[in-house]
Backbone as CSV, one residue per row, in Angstrom:
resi,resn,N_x,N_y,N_z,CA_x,CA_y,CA_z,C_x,C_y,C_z
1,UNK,-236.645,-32.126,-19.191,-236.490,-33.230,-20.103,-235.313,-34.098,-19.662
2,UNK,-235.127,-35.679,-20.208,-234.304,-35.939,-19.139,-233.530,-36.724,-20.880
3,UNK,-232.207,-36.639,-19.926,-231.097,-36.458,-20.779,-230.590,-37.997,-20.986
4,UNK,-230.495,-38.770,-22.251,-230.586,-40.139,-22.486,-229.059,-40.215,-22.708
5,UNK,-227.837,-39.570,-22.654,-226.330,-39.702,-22.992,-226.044,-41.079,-21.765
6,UNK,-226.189,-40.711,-20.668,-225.658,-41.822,-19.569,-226.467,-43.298,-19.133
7,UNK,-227.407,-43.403,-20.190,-228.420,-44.815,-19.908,-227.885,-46.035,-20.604
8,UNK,-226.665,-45.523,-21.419,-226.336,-46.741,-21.820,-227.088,-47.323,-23.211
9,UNK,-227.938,-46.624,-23.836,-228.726,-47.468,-24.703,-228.304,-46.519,-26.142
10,UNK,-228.789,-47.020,-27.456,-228.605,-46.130,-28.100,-229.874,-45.077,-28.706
11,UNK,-229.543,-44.297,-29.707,-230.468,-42.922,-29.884,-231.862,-43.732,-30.100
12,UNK,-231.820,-44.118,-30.915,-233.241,-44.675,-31.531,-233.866,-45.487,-30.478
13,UNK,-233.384,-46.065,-29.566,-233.976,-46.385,-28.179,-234.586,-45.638,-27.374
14,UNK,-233.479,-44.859,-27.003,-233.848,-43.689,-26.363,-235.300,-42.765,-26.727
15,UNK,-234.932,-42.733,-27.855,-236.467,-41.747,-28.787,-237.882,-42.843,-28.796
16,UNK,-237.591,-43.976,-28.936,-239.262,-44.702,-28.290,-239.327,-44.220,-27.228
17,UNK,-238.413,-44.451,-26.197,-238.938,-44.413,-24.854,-239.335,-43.113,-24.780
18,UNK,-238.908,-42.033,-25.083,-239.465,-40.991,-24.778,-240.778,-40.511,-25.603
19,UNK,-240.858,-41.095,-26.746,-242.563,-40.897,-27.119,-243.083,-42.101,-26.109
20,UNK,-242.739,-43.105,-25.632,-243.724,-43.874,-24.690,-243.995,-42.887,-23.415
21,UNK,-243.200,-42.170,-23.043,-243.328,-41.038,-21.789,-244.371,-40.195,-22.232
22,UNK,-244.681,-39.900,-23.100,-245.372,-38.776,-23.407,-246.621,-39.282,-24.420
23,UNK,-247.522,-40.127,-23.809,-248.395,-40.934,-24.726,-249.314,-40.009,-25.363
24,UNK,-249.586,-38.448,-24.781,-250.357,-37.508,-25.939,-249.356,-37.099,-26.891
25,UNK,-249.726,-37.207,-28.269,-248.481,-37.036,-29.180,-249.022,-35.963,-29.247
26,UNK,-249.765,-34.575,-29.036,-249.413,-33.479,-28.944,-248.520,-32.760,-28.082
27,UNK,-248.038,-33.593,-26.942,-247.193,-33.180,-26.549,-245.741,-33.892,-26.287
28,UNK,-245.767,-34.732,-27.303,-244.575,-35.084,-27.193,-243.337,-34.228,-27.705
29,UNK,-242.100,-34.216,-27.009,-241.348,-33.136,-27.807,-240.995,-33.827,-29.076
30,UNK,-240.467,-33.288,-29.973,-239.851,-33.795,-30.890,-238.292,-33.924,-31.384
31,UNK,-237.879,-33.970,-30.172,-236.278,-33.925,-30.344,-236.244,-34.695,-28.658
32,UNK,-235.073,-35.081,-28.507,-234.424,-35.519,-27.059,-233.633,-34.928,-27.086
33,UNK,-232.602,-34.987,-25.532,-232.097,-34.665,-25.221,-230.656,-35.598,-24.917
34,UNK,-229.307,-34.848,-24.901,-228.287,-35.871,-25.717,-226.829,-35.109,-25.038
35,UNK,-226.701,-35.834,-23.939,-225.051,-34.719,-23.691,-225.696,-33.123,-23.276
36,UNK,-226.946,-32.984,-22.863,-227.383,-31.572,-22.530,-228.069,-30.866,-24.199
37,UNK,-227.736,-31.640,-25.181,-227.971,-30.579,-26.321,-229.383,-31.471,-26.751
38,UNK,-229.764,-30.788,-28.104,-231.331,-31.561,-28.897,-230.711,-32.155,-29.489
39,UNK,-231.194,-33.485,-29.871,-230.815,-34.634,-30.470,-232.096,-34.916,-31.279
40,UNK,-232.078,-34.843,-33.142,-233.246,-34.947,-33.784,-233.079,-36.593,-34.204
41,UNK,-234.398,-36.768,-34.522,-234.085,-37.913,-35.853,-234.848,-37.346,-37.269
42,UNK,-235.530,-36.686,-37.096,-236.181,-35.801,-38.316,-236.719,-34.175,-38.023
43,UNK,-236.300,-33.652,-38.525,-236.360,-31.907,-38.184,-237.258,-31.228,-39.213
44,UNK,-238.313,-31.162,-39.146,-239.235,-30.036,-39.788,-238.789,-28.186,-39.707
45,UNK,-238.841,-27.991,-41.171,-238.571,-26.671,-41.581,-239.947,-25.860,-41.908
46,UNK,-239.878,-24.653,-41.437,-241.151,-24.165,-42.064,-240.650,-23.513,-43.135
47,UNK,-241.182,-23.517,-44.144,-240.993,-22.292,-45.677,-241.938,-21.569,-46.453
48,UNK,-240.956,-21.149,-47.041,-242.355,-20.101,-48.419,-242.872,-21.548,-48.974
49,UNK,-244.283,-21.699,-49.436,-244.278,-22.522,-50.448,-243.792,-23.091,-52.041
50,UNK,-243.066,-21.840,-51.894,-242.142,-21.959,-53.330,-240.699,-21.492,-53.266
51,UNK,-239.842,-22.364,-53.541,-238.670,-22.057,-53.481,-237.329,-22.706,-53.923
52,UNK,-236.084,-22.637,-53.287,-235.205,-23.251,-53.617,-234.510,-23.855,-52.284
53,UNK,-233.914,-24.845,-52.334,-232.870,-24.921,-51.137,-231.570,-26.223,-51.824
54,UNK,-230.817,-25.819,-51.097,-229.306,-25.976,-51.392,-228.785,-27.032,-50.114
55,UNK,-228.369,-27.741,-50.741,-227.482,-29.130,-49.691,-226.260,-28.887,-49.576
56,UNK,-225.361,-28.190,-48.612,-223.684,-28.844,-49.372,-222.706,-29.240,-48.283
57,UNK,-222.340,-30.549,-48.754,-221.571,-31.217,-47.634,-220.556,-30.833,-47.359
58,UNK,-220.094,-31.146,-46.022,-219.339,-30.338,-45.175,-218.052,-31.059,-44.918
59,UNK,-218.405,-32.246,-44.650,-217.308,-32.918,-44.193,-216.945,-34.402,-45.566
60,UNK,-216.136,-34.469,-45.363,-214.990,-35.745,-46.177,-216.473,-36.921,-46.263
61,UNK,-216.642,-37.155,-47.811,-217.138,-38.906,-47.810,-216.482,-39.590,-47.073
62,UNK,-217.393,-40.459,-46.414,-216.608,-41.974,-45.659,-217.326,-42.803,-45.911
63,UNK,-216.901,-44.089,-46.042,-217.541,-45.215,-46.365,-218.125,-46.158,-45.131
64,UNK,-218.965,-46.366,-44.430,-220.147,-46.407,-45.619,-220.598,-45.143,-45.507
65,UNK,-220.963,-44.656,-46.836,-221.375,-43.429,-47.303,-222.821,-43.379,-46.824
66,UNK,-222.883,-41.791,-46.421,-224.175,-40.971,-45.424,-224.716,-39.977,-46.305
67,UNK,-225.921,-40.229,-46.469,-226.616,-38.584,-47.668,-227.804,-38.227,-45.937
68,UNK,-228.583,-37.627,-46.911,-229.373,-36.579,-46.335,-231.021,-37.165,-47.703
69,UNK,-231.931,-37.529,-46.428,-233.605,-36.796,-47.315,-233.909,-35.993,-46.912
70,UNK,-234.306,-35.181,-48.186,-235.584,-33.684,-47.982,-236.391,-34.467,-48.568
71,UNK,-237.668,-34.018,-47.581,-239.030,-34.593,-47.792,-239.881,-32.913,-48.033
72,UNK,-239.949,-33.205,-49.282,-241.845,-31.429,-49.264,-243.094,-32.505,-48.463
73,UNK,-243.397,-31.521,-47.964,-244.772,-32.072,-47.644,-245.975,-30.876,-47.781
74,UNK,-246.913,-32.125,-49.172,-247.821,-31.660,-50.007,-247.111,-30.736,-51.096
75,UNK,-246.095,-31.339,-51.688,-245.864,-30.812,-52.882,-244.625,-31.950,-53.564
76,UNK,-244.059,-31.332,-54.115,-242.660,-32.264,-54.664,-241.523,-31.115,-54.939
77,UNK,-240.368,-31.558,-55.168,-239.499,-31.109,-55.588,-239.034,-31.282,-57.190
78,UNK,-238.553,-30.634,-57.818,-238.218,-30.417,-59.316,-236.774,-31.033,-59.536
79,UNK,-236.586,-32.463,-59.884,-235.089,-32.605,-60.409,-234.837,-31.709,-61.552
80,UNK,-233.184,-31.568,-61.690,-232.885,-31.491,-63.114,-233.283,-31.230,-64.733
81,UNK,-233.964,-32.468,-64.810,-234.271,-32.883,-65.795,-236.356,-32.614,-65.744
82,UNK,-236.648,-32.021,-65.102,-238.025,-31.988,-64.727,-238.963,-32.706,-63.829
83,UNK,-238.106,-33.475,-63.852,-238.969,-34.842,-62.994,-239.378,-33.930,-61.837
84,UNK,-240.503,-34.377,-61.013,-240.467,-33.936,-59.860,-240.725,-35.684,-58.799
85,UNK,-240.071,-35.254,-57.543,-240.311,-36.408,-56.431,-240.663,-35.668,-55.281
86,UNK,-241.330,-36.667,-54.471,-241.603,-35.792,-52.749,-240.248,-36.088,-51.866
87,UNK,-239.751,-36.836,-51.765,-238.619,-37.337,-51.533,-236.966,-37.079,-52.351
88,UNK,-235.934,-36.351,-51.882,-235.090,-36.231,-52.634,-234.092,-36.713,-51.742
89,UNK,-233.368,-37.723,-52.317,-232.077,-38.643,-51.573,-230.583,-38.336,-51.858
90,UNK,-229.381,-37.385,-51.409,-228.808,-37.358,-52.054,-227.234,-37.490,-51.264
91,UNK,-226.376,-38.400,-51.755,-224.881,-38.894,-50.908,-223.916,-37.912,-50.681
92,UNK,-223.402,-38.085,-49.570,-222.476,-37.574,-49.486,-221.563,-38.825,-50.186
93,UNK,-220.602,-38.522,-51.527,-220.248,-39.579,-51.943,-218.970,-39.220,-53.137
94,UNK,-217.640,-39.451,-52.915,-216.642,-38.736,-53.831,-217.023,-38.449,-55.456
95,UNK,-218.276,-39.327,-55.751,-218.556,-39.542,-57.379,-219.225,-38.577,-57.718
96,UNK,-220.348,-37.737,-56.282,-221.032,-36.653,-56.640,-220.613,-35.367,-56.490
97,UNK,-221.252,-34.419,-56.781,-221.024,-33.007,-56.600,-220.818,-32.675,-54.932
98,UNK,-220.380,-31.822,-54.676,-220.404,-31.449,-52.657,-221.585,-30.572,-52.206
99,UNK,-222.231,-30.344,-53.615,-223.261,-29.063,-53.276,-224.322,-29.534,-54.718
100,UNK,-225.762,-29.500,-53.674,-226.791,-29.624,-54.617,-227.872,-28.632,-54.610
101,UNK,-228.540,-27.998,-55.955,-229.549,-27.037,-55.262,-230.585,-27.376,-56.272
102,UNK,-231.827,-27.559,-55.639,-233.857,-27.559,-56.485,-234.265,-26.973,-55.511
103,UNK,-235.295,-26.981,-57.063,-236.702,-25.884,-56.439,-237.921,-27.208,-55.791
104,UNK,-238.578,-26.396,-55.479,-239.782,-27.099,-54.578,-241.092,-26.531,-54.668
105,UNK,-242.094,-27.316,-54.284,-243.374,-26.583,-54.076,-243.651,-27.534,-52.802
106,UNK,-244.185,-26.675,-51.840,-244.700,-27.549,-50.893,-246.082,-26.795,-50.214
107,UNK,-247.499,-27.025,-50.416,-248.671,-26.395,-50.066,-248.932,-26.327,-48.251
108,UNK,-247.510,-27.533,-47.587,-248.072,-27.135,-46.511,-247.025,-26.384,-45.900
109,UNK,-245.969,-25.749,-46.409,-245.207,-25.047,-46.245,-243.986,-25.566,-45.047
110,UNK,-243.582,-26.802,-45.743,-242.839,-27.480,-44.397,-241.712,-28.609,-45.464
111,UNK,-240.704,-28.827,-45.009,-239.719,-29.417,-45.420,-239.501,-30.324,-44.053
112,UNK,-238.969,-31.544,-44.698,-238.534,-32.465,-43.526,-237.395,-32.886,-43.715
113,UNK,-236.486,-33.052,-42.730,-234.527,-33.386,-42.876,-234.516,-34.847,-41.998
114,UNK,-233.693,-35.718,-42.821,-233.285,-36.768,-42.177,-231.939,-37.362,-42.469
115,UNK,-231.089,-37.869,-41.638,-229.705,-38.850,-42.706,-230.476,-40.383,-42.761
116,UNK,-229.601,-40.417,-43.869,-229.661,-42.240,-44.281,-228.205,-42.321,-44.233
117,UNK,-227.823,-43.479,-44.396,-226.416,-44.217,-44.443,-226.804,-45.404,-44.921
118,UNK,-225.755,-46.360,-45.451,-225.665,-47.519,-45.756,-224.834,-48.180,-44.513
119,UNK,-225.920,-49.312,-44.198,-225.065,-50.239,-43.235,-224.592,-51.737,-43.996
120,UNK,-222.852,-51.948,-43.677,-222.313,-53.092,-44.220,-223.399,-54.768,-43.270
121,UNK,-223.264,-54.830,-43.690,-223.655,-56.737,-43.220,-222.456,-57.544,-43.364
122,UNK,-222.349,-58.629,-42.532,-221.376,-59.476,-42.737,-221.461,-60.276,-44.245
123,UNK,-222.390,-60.480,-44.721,-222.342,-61.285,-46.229,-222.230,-60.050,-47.086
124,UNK,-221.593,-59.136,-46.574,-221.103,-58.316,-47.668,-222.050,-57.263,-48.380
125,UNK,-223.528,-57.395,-48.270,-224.659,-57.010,-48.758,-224.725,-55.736,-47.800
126,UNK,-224.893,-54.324,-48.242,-225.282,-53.186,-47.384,-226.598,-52.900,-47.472
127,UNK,-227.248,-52.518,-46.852,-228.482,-52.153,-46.875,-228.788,-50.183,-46.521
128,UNK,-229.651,-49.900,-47.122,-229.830,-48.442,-46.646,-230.655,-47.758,-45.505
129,UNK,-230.322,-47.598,-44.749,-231.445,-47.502,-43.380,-231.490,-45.961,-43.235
130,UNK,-232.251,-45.602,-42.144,-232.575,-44.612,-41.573,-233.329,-44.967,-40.245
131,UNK,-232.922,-43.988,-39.269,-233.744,-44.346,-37.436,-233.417,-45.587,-36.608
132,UNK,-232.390,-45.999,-36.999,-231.910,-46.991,-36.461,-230.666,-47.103,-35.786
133,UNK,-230.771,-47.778,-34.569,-229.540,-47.408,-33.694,-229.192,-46.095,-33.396
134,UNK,-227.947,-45.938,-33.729,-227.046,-44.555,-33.366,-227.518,-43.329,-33.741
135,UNK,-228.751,-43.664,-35.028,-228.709,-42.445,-36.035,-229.399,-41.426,-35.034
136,UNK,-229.311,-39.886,-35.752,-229.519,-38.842,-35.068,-228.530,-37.838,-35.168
137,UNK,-229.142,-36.241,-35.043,-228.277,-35.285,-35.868,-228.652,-34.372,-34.754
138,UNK,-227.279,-33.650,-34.377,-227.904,-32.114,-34.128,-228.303,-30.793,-35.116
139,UNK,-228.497,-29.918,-34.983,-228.752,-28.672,-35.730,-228.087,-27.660,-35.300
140,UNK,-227.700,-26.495,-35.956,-227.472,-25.446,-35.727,-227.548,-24.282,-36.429
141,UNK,-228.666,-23.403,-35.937,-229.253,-22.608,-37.110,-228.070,-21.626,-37.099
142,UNK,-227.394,-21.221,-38.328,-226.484,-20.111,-38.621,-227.160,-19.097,-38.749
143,UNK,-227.919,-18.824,-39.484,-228.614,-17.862,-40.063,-229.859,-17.670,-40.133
144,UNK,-230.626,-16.996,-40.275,-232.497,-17.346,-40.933,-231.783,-17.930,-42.331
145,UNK,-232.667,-18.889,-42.142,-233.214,-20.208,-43.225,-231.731,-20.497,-43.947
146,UNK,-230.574,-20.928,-42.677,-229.248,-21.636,-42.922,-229.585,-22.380,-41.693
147,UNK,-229.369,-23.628,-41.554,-228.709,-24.276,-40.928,-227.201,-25.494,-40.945
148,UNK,-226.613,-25.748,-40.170,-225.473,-27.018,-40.153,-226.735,-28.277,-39.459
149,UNK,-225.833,-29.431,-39.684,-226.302,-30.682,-39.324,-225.275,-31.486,-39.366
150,UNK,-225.412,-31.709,-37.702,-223.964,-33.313,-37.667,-224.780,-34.549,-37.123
151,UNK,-224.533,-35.210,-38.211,-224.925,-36.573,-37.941,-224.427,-37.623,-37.627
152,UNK,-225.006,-38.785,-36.924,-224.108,-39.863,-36.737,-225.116,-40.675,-37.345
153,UNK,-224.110,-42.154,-37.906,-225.573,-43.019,-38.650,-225.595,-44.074,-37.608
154,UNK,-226.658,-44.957,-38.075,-227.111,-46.167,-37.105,-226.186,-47.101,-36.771
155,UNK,-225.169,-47.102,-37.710,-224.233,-48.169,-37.622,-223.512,-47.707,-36.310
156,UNK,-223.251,-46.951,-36.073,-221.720,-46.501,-35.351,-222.255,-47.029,-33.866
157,UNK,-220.865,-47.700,-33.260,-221.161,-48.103,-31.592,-221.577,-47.201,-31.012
158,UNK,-220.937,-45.747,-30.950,-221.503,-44.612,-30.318,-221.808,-43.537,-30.712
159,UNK,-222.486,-42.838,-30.894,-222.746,-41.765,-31.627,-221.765,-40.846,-31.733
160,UNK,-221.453,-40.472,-32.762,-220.249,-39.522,-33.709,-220.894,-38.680,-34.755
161,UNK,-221.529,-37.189,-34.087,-222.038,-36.647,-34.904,-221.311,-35.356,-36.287
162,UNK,-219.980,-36.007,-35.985,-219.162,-35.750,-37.270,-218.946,-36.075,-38.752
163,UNK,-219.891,-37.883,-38.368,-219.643,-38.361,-39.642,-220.144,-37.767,-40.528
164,UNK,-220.931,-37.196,-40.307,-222.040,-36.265,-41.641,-222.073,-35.025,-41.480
165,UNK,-221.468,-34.035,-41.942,-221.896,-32.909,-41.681,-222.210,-32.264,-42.719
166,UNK,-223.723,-31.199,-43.173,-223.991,-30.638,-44.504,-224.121,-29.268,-43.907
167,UNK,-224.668,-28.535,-44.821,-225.765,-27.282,-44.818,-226.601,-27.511,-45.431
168,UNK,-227.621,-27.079,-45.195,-228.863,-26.219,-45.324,-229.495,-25.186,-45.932
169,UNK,-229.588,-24.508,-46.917,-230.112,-23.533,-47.321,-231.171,-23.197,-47.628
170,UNK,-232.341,-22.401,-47.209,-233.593,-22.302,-47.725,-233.556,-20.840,-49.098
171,UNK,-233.826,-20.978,-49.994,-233.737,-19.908,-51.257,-235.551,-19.664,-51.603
172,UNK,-235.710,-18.286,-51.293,-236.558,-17.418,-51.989,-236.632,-17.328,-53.734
């Protein structure tokens, strides 16, 4: 696999070109390669179909503030209050908690991880992105069904996969 750190371009560049390399998307990998290590932009989990999992951030809010989506796929997740969403969005952000935990149902037994960030604009207006530019996270499984995640968001000139760092928890 060939290693996109010295081309000069940034992550989300890099990751077209390499699904353009690999035009059967069964075999495209799903991660690049980054400084020698995997470089994701979205990381699929396999799980029980029923369960719990736990977010808790690792490193200091910074502004512009970086969360994390869990995506169920074929099911939803259970807020709080009952609601359920397929999508759960949540900041790393001084106003919130450092640690979040729901339950889930997901029939195809798969969770999906991504960062978002807010990018500033010059008229002052931020917008919320994801896969753009810089963004991209490594992994590091600690445990069965723990992992870390350092992310960098789209904004940043070069990738800094410190700005974000959470855990992971998958709960039985």
């Amino acid at each position: 696999m060939k290693d996109y750190a010295g081309d000069g371009i940034d992550i989300q560049t890099a990751m077209v070109r390499d699904v353009k390399a690999h035009p059967d998307p069964s075999r495209t990998p799903r991660s690049i390669v980054w400084d020698d290590e995997p470089l994701w932009a979205a990381f699929g989990i396999g799980v029980p179909k029923e369960g719990r999992f736990r977010i808790e951030f690792l490193s200091e809010a910074r502004e512009p503030y970086q969360g994390v989506d869990i995506k169920v796929e074929d099911g939803a997740i259970t807020l709080l209050g009952g609601e359920s969403v397929g999508t759960l969005r949540t900041w790393n952000d001084p106003r919130y908690e450092k640690a979040v935990e729901y339950s889930y149902y997901s029939g195809a037994g798969m969770l999906k991880v991504w960062n978002v960030y807010y990018r500033p604009w010059p008229d002052g207006q931020p917008t919320v992105e994801k896969w753009t530019g810089n963004a991209g996270f490594r992994v590091e499984q600690e445990a069965d069904c723990r992992w870390i995640f350092r992310c960098s968001s789209g904004a940043s000139r070069s990738p800094d996969f410190n700005q974000l760092v959470f855990r992971l928890m998958i709960k039985q």
